[in-house]
PDB file of C-alpha atoms in Angstrom:
ATOM      1  CA  UNK A  25     -62.040  65.974 -55.627  1.00 55.00           C
ATOM      2  CA  UNK A  26     -65.100  67.613 -57.165  1.00 61.00           C
ATOM      3  CA  UNK A  27     -65.927  71.077 -55.967  1.00 85.00           C
ATOM      4  CA  UNK A  28     -69.461  71.014 -57.366  1.00 91.00           C
ATOM      5  CA  UNK A  29     -71.561  67.874 -56.941  1.00 93.00           C
ATOM      6  CA  UNK A  30     -74.954  67.452 -58.521  1.00 95.00           C
ATOM      7  CA  UNK A  31     -77.560  64.880 -57.648  1.00 96.00           C
ATOM      8  CA  UNK A  32     -79.175  62.834 -58.856  1.00 96.00           C
ATOM      9  CA  UNK A  33     -77.098  62.143 -61.957  1.00 94.00           C
ATOM     10  CA  UNK A  34     -80.245  61.212 -63.843  1.00 95.00           C
ATOM     11  CA  UNK A  35     -83.936  61.294 -63.222  1.00 96.00           C
ATOM     12  CA  UNK A  36     -87.013  60.080 -65.092  1.00 97.00           C
ATOM     13  CA  UNK A  37     -90.402  61.602 -64.277  1.00 97.00           C
ATOM     14  CA  UNK A  38     -93.853  61.804 -65.824  1.00 97.00           C
ATOM     15  CA  UNK A  39     -95.316  64.968 -67.240  1.00 97.00           C
ATOM     16  CA  UNK A  40     -96.909  67.040 -64.525  1.00 97.00           C
ATOM     17  CA  UNK A  41     -94.555  65.874 -61.788  1.00 97.00           C
ATOM     18  CA  UNK A  42     -92.515  68.300 -59.719  1.00 97.00           C
ATOM     19  CA  UNK A  43     -88.768  67.714 -59.544  1.00 97.00           C
ATOM     20  CA  UNK A  44     -85.995  69.019 -57.356  1.00 97.00           C
ATOM     21  CA  UNK A  45     -82.410  68.986 -58.554  1.00 98.00           C
ATOM     22  CA  UNK A  46     -79.582  69.402 -56.102  1.00 97.00           C
ATOM     23  CA  UNK A  47     -76.208  71.086 -56.283  1.00 96.00           C
ATOM     24  CA  UNK A  48     -73.776  71.010 -53.389  1.00 94.00           C
ATOM     25  CA  UNK A  49     -70.384  72.633 -53.297  1.00 90.00           C
ATOM     26  CA  UNK A  50     -67.297  72.865 -51.154  1.00 86.00           C
ATOM     27  CA  UNK A  51     -66.124  76.426 -51.639  1.00 76.00           C
ATOM     28  CA  UNK A  52     -67.329  78.732 -48.892  1.00 71.00           C
ATOM     29  CA  UNK A  53     -66.207  82.023 -50.384  1.00 74.00           C
ATOM     30  CA  UNK A  54     -67.576  82.439 -53.904  1.00 75.00           C
ATOM     31  CA  UNK A  55     -69.129  85.065 -56.089  1.00 76.00           C
ATOM     32  CA  UNK A  56     -72.139  83.312 -57.573  1.00 84.00           C
ATOM     33  CA  UNK A  57     -73.762  79.978 -58.306  1.00 89.00           C
ATOM     34  CA  UNK A  58     -75.351  79.459 -61.680  1.00 91.00           C
ATOM     35  CA  UNK A  59     -77.783  77.073 -63.281  1.00 94.00           C
ATOM     36  CA  UNK A  60     -77.771  76.225 -66.976  1.00 94.00           C
ATOM     37  CA  UNK A  61     -80.017  74.045 -69.121  1.00 95.00           C
ATOM     38  CA  UNK A  62     -78.404  71.971 -71.842  1.00 94.00           C
ATOM     39  CA  UNK A  63     -80.542  70.271 -74.404  1.00 90.00           C
ATOM     40  CA  UNK A  64     -78.811  68.734 -77.382  1.00 80.00           C
ATOM     41  CA  UNK A  65     -76.852  71.845 -78.091  1.00 81.00           C
ATOM     42  CA  UNK A  66     -75.236  74.605 -76.081  1.00 88.00           C
ATOM     43  CA  UNK A  67     -75.991  75.346 -72.429  1.00 91.00           C
ATOM     44  CA  UNK A  68     -78.392  78.213 -71.889  1.00 90.00           C
ATOM     45  CA  UNK A  69     -78.344  80.400 -68.823  1.00 88.00           C
ATOM     46  CA  UNK A  70     -81.184  79.956 -66.312  1.00 93.00           C
ATOM     47  CA  UNK A  71     -80.345  81.594 -62.987  1.00 89.00           C
ATOM     48  CA  UNK A  72     -77.598  83.325 -61.128  1.00 89.00           C
ATOM     49  CA  UNK A  73     -77.692  83.176 -57.316  1.00 90.00           C
ATOM     50  CA  UNK A  74     -75.552  85.261 -55.049  1.00 83.00           C
ATOM     51  CA  UNK A  75     -77.530  85.652 -51.845  1.00 77.00           C
ATOM     52  CA  UNK A  76     -78.710  82.988 -49.491  1.00 79.00           C
ATOM     53  CA  UNK A  77     -82.428  82.453 -49.065  1.00 79.00           C
ATOM     54  CA  UNK A  78     -83.593  84.574 -51.977  1.00 82.00           C
ATOM     55  CA  UNK A  79     -85.573  82.578 -54.505  1.00 87.00           C
ATOM     56  CA  UNK A  80     -85.162  83.244 -58.194  1.00 90.00           C
ATOM     57  CA  UNK A  81     -88.165  82.340 -60.294  1.00 91.00           C
ATOM     58  CA  UNK A  82     -88.869  82.057 -63.990  1.00 91.00           C
ATOM     59  CA  UNK A  83     -92.175  80.499 -64.940  1.00 95.00           C
ATOM     60  CA  UNK A  84     -92.254  76.935 -63.646  1.00 97.00           C
ATOM     61  CA  UNK A  85     -88.578  77.014 -62.663  1.00 97.00           C
ATOM     62  CA  UNK A  86     -87.246  78.335 -59.403  1.00 96.00           C
ATOM     63  CA  UNK A  87     -83.984  78.150 -57.563  1.00 96.00           C
ATOM     64  CA  UNK A  88     -82.633  78.995 -54.157  1.00 94.00           C
ATOM     65  CA  UNK A  89     -79.247  79.075 -52.518  1.00 91.00           C
ATOM     66  CA  UNK A  90     -78.333  78.050 -48.971  1.00 89.00           C
ATOM     67  CA  UNK A  91     -74.886  79.423 -48.181  1.00 82.00           C
ATOM     68  CA  UNK A  92     -74.872  78.013 -44.692  1.00 85.00           C
ATOM     69  CA  UNK A  93     -75.459  74.431 -45.790  1.00 86.00           C
ATOM     70  CA  UNK A  94     -73.542  74.920 -49.068  1.00 88.00           C
ATOM     71  CA  UNK A  95     -76.158  73.842 -51.561  1.00 91.00           C
ATOM     72  CA  UNK A  96     -78.627  75.049 -54.118  1.00 95.00           C
ATOM     73  CA  UNK A  97     -81.761  73.483 -55.519  1.00 96.00           C
ATOM     74  CA  UNK A  98     -83.530  73.893 -58.814  1.00 97.00           C
ATOM     75  CA  UNK A  99     -87.249  73.165 -58.768  1.00 97.00           C
ATOM     76  CA  UNK A 100     -89.375  72.503 -61.798  1.00 97.00           C
ATOM     77  CA  UNK A 101     -93.121  72.272 -61.287  1.00 97.00           C
ATOM     78  CA  UNK A 102     -95.679  70.745 -63.669  1.00 97.00           C
ATOM     79  CA  UNK A 103     -92.892  69.273 -65.806  1.00 97.00           C
ATOM     80  CA  UNK A 104     -93.290  69.045 -69.568  1.00 97.00           C
ATOM     81  CA  UNK A 105     -91.456  66.939 -72.134  1.00 96.00           C
ATOM     82  CA  UNK A 106     -89.662  70.100 -73.216  1.00 95.00           C
ATOM     83  CA  UNK A 107     -87.981  70.226 -69.824  1.00 97.00           C
ATOM     84  CA  UNK A 108     -85.996  67.112 -70.739  1.00 97.00           C
ATOM     85  CA  UNK A 109     -82.372  68.211 -70.680  1.00 97.00           C
ATOM     86  CA  UNK A 110     -79.175  68.116 -68.693  1.00 95.00           C
ATOM     87  CA  UNK A 111     -79.190  70.731 -65.956  1.00 97.00           C
ATOM     88  CA  UNK A 112     -75.796  72.103 -65.036  1.00 95.00           C
ATOM     89  CA  UNK A 113     -74.783  73.840 -61.860  1.00 94.00           C
ATOM     90  CA  UNK A 114     -71.660  76.029 -61.910  1.00 90.00           C
ATOM     91  CA  UNK A 115     -69.734  77.939 -59.307  1.00 86.00           C
ATOM     92  CA  UNK A 116     -67.892  81.167 -59.842  1.00 80.00           C
ATOM     93  CA  UNK A 117     -65.120  81.102 -57.309  1.00 69.00           C
ATOM     94  CA  UNK A 118     -64.517  84.747 -56.595  1.00 60.00           C
ATOM     95  CA  UNK A 119     -62.547  87.883 -57.068  1.00 56.00           C
ATOM     96  CA  UNK A 120     -59.722  87.729 -59.561  1.00 58.00           C
ATOM     97  CA  UNK A 121     -60.996  84.537 -61.127  1.00 60.00           C
ATOM     98  CA  UNK A 122     -62.959  84.354 -64.335  1.00 65.00           C
ATOM     99  CA  UNK A 123     -63.356  80.623 -64.182  1.00 71.00           C
ATOM    100  CA  UNK A 124     -66.544  78.699 -63.776  1.00 79.00           C
ATOM    101  CA  UNK A 125     -66.435  75.241 -62.216  1.00 85.00           C
ATOM    102  CA  UNK A 126     -69.239  73.056 -63.483  1.00 89.00           C
ATOM    103  CA  UNK A 127     -70.837  70.037 -61.902  1.00 92.00           C
ATOM    104  CA  UNK A 128     -71.374  66.927 -64.009  1.00 92.00           C
ATOM    105  CA  UNK A 129     -75.025  67.701 -64.489  1.00 94.00           C
ATOM    106  CA  UNK A 130     -78.362  66.043 -63.842  1.00 96.00           C
ATOM    107  CA  UNK A 131     -80.036  64.434 -66.824  1.00 95.00           C
ATOM    108  CA  UNK A 132     -83.783  64.923 -66.570  1.00 97.00           C
ATOM    109  CA  UNK A 133     -86.106  62.900 -68.769  1.00 97.00           C
ATOM    110  CA  UNK A 134     -89.792  63.788 -68.761  1.00 97.00           C
ATOM    111  CA  UNK A 135     -92.016  61.141 -70.282  1.00 96.00           C
ATOM    112  CA  UNK A 136     -95.612  61.703 -71.407  1.00 94.00           C
TER     113      UNK A 136
ATOM    114  CA  UNK B  23     -78.976  87.715 -84.806  1.00 80.00           C
ATOM    115  CA  UNK B  24     -76.700  87.695 -81.789  1.00 77.00           C
ATOM    116  CA  UNK B  25     -74.680  84.507 -81.781  1.00 90.00           C
ATOM    117  CA  UNK B  26     -71.463  82.661 -81.135  1.00 95.00           C
ATOM    118  CA  UNK B  27     -70.376  80.699 -84.198  1.00 95.00           C
ATOM    119  CA  UNK B  28     -67.998  77.772 -84.115  1.00 97.00           C
ATOM    120  CA  UNK B  29     -66.410  75.928 -87.022  1.00 96.00           C
ATOM    121  CA  UNK B  30     -66.156  73.149 -87.803  1.00 96.00           C
ATOM    122  CA  UNK B  31     -69.126  71.628 -86.019  1.00 95.00           C
ATOM    123  CA  UNK B  32     -67.822  68.123 -86.602  1.00 95.00           C
ATOM    124  CA  UNK B  33     -64.310  66.950 -87.373  1.00 95.00           C
ATOM    125  CA  UNK B  34     -62.524  63.622 -87.503  1.00 95.00           C
ATOM    126  CA  UNK B  35     -58.765  63.889 -87.707  1.00 94.00           C
ATOM    127  CA  UNK B  36     -55.645  61.882 -86.992  1.00 95.00           C
ATOM    128  CA  UNK B  37     -53.044  62.137 -84.267  1.00 96.00           C
ATOM    129  CA  UNK B  38     -50.510  64.887 -84.850  1.00 95.00           C
ATOM    130  CA  UNK B  39     -52.324  66.784 -87.584  1.00 95.00           C
ATOM    131  CA  UNK B  40     -52.604  70.401 -86.495  1.00 96.00           C
ATOM    132  CA  UNK B  41     -56.088  71.827 -86.451  1.00 96.00           C
ATOM    133  CA  UNK B  42     -57.871  75.027 -85.533  1.00 97.00           C
ATOM    134  CA  UNK B  43     -61.423  75.415 -84.278  1.00 98.00           C
ATOM    135  CA  UNK B  44     -62.657  78.918 -84.953  1.00 98.00           C
ATOM    136  CA  UNK B  45     -64.993  80.913 -82.737  1.00 98.00           C
ATOM    137  CA  UNK B  46     -66.574  84.201 -83.668  1.00 97.00           C
ATOM    138  CA  UNK B  47     -69.115  86.362 -81.843  1.00 96.00           C
ATOM    139  CA  UNK B  48     -71.069  89.315 -83.213  1.00 94.00           C
ATOM    140  CA  UNK B  49     -72.060  90.907 -79.925  1.00 91.00           C
ATOM    141  CA  UNK B  50     -68.928  92.987 -79.323  1.00 92.00           C
ATOM    142  CA  UNK B  51     -68.232  90.898 -76.216  1.00 91.00           C
ATOM    143  CA  UNK B  52     -64.986  91.439 -74.384  1.00 90.00           C
ATOM    144  CA  UNK B  53     -64.790  88.070 -72.677  1.00 90.00           C
ATOM    145  CA  UNK B  54     -64.455  84.766 -74.538  1.00 93.00           C
ATOM    146  CA  UNK B  55     -63.696  81.277 -73.337  1.00 93.00           C
ATOM    147  CA  UNK B  56     -63.259  77.689 -74.478  1.00 96.00           C
ATOM    148  CA  UNK B  57     -64.648  74.633 -72.697  1.00 95.00           C
ATOM    149  CA  UNK B  58     -64.506  70.937 -73.360  1.00 96.00           C
ATOM    150  CA  UNK B  59     -67.252  68.576 -72.298  1.00 94.00           C
ATOM    151  CA  UNK B  60     -66.618  64.891 -71.666  1.00 93.00           C
ATOM    152  CA  UNK B  61     -68.969  62.194 -70.339  1.00 87.00           C
ATOM    153  CA  UNK B  62     -68.721  61.921 -66.585  1.00 83.00           C
ATOM    154  CA  UNK B  63     -66.485  64.982 -66.324  1.00 86.00           C
ATOM    155  CA  UNK B  64     -68.791  67.843 -67.194  1.00 85.00           C
ATOM    156  CA  UNK B  65     -67.672  71.137 -68.697  1.00 90.00           C
ATOM    157  CA  UNK B  66     -64.067  72.121 -68.069  1.00 92.00           C
ATOM    158  CA  UNK B  67     -62.508  75.416 -69.019  1.00 91.00           C
ATOM    159  CA  UNK B  68     -59.497  75.325 -71.348  1.00 95.00           C
ATOM    160  CA  UNK B  69     -58.575  78.984 -71.875  1.00 94.00           C
ATOM    161  CA  UNK B  70     -60.249  82.329 -71.549  1.00 92.00           C
ATOM    162  CA  UNK B  71     -59.652  85.865 -72.764  1.00 92.00           C
ATOM    163  CA  UNK B  72     -60.722  89.082 -71.121  1.00 88.00           C
ATOM    164  CA  UNK B  73     -59.976  91.242 -74.135  1.00 90.00           C
ATOM    165  CA  UNK B  74     -57.813  91.558 -77.219  1.00 93.00           C
ATOM    166  CA  UNK B  75     -54.308  90.204 -76.613  1.00 93.00           C
ATOM    167  CA  UNK B  76     -55.244  89.090 -73.077  1.00 91.00           C
ATOM    168  CA  UNK B  77     -55.542  85.335 -72.561  1.00 94.00           C
ATOM    169  CA  UNK B  78     -55.184  83.038 -69.566  1.00 91.00           C
ATOM    170  CA  UNK B  79     -55.245  79.346 -68.771  1.00 92.00           C
ATOM    171  CA  UNK B  80     -58.297  77.581 -67.454  1.00 89.00           C
ATOM    172  CA  UNK B  81     -58.419  74.201 -65.749  1.00 87.00           C
ATOM    173  CA  UNK B  82     -57.210  72.014 -68.628  1.00 94.00           C
ATOM    174  CA  UNK B  83     -54.954  74.040 -70.976  1.00 96.00           C
ATOM    175  CA  UNK B  84     -52.419  71.318 -71.818  1.00 96.00           C
ATOM    176  CA  UNK B  85     -52.218  70.570 -75.522  1.00 97.00           C
ATOM    177  CA  UNK B  86     -54.088  73.707 -76.568  1.00 98.00           C
ATOM    178  CA  UNK B  87     -53.218  77.209 -77.675  1.00 97.00           C
ATOM    179  CA  UNK B  88     -55.377  80.252 -78.224  1.00 97.00           C
ATOM    180  CA  UNK B  89     -55.014  83.732 -79.620  1.00 96.00           C
ATOM    181  CA  UNK B  90     -57.110  86.896 -79.425  1.00 97.00           C
ATOM    182  CA  UNK B  91     -55.944  89.234 -82.137  1.00 97.00           C
ATOM    183  CA  UNK B  92     -59.382  90.678 -82.753  1.00 96.00           C
ATOM    184  CA  UNK B  93     -62.264  91.193 -80.396  1.00 95.00           C
ATOM    185  CA  UNK B  94     -64.710  89.017 -82.277  1.00 96.00           C
ATOM    186  CA  UNK B  95     -62.501  85.942 -82.832  1.00 97.00           C
ATOM    187  CA  UNK B  96     -60.989  83.451 -80.394  1.00 98.00           C
ATOM    188  CA  UNK B  97     -59.600  80.401 -82.202  1.00 98.00           C
ATOM    189  CA  UNK B  98     -58.600  77.223 -80.391  1.00 98.00           C
ATOM    190  CA  UNK B  99     -55.475  75.584 -81.786  1.00 98.00           C
ATOM    191  CA  UNK B 100     -54.461  71.966 -81.326  1.00 97.00           C
ATOM    192  CA  UNK B 101     -50.835  71.863 -82.515  1.00 94.00           C
ATOM    193  CA  UNK B 102     -50.501  68.091 -82.283  1.00 96.00           C
ATOM    194  CA  UNK B 103     -53.862  66.512 -81.465  1.00 97.00           C
ATOM    195  CA  UNK B 104     -53.991  63.278 -79.503  1.00 97.00           C
ATOM    196  CA  UNK B 105     -56.868  60.846 -78.927  1.00 97.00           C
ATOM    197  CA  UNK B 106     -57.421  62.180 -75.392  1.00 96.00           C
ATOM    198  CA  UNK B 107     -58.472  65.451 -76.984  1.00 97.00           C
ATOM    199  CA  UNK B 108     -61.486  63.762 -78.498  1.00 97.00           C
ATOM    200  CA  UNK B 109     -64.293  65.780 -77.000  1.00 97.00           C
ATOM    201  CA  UNK B 110     -67.162  68.212 -77.489  1.00 96.00           C
ATOM    202  CA  UNK B 111     -65.819  71.762 -77.469  1.00 97.00           C
ATOM    203  CA  UNK B 112     -67.801  74.884 -76.647  1.00 96.00           C
ATOM    204  CA  UNK B 113     -66.856  78.480 -77.161  1.00 96.00           C
ATOM    205  CA  UNK B 114     -68.591  81.038 -74.956  1.00 93.00           C
ATOM    206  CA  UNK B 115     -68.620  84.800 -74.688  1.00 93.00           C
ATOM    207  CA  UNK B 116     -69.814  87.450 -72.297  1.00 88.00           C
ATOM    208  CA  UNK B 117     -70.228  91.200 -72.545  1.00 84.00           C
ATOM    209  CA  UNK B 118     -67.437  92.001 -70.134  1.00 74.00           C
ATOM    210  CA  UNK B 119     -65.315  90.478 -67.456  1.00 67.00           C
ATOM    211  CA  UNK B 120     -67.960  91.692 -65.013  1.00 66.00           C
ATOM    212  CA  UNK B 121     -70.786  89.764 -66.631  1.00 68.00           C
ATOM    213  CA  UNK B 122     -68.393  86.863 -67.098  1.00 62.00           C
ATOM    214  CA  UNK B 123     -67.982  87.027 -63.340  1.00 61.00           C
ATOM    215  CA  UNK B 124     -71.699  86.491 -62.958  1.00 64.00           C
ATOM    216  CA  UNK B 125     -71.638  83.605 -65.415  1.00 64.00           C
ATOM    217  CA  UNK B 126     -73.897  85.172 -68.017  1.00 77.00           C
ATOM    218  CA  UNK B 127     -72.277  83.319 -70.851  1.00 85.00           C
ATOM    219  CA  UNK B 128     -73.500  82.826 -74.395  1.00 90.00           C
ATOM    220  CA  UNK B 129     -72.404  79.468 -75.752  1.00 92.00           C
ATOM    221  CA  UNK B 130     -71.753  78.395 -79.314  1.00 94.00           C
ATOM    222  CA  UNK B 131     -73.372  75.273 -80.738  1.00 93.00           C
ATOM    223  CA  UNK B 132     -70.362  73.096 -80.014  1.00 95.00           C
ATOM    224  CA  UNK B 133     -67.700  71.359 -82.104  1.00 97.00           C
ATOM    225  CA  UNK B 134     -67.417  67.605 -81.865  1.00 96.00           C
ATOM    226  CA  UNK B 135     -63.835  66.586 -82.444  1.00 97.00           C
ATOM    227  CA  UNK B 136     -62.596  63.008 -82.863  1.00 97.00           C
ATOM    228  CA  UNK B 137     -58.866  62.304 -82.952  1.00 96.00           C
ATOM    229  CA  UNK B 138     -57.942  58.842 -84.229  1.00 95.00           C
TER     230      UNK B 138
END
């Protein structure tokens, strides 16, 4: 059973739209939740979230974690074609573990 | 330029023919890791290393070996490849086990391996 579930699996939007990507998880005791962007090559780090309710922001991207409801969202405002990518959510389980558990990703396609 | 370099980037091989995928980083990172990425399954960790001569299994270690004789290199060895090891492989590194804990990983460009 998947520990990290992302939704939707894919999404097509028009430039300028705002999108919300979801990541839910089962583990209640964890160290951090991370978001990565993967274009055609390697994943690149976007955000690390450790505390509930504190928004992380970088330009048009923002993310927040809800530890009570066990989910995180990644928001992208005023989308551009360059935002087209697979967005990966990953969970770092906790002390003594150096493993990241990734979700299957959300494929975002932004069309002009 | 700070980077994680994998070789080969593309390889087609046959069942049973031993192969090694090399990974090298020039950032003096302590932590290195290998992942495989398959459609519908996402990224799964194969092995990781917290420092020289320290390696440990990830989620899917079967059929793979690794070694960490030097800090900069972390090769992935497939002693007897099988078709179910056809995948896209990523090497990643992080400054220390502490930053690895926070998931601040630097990924290589990936190696696409096909086993016939």
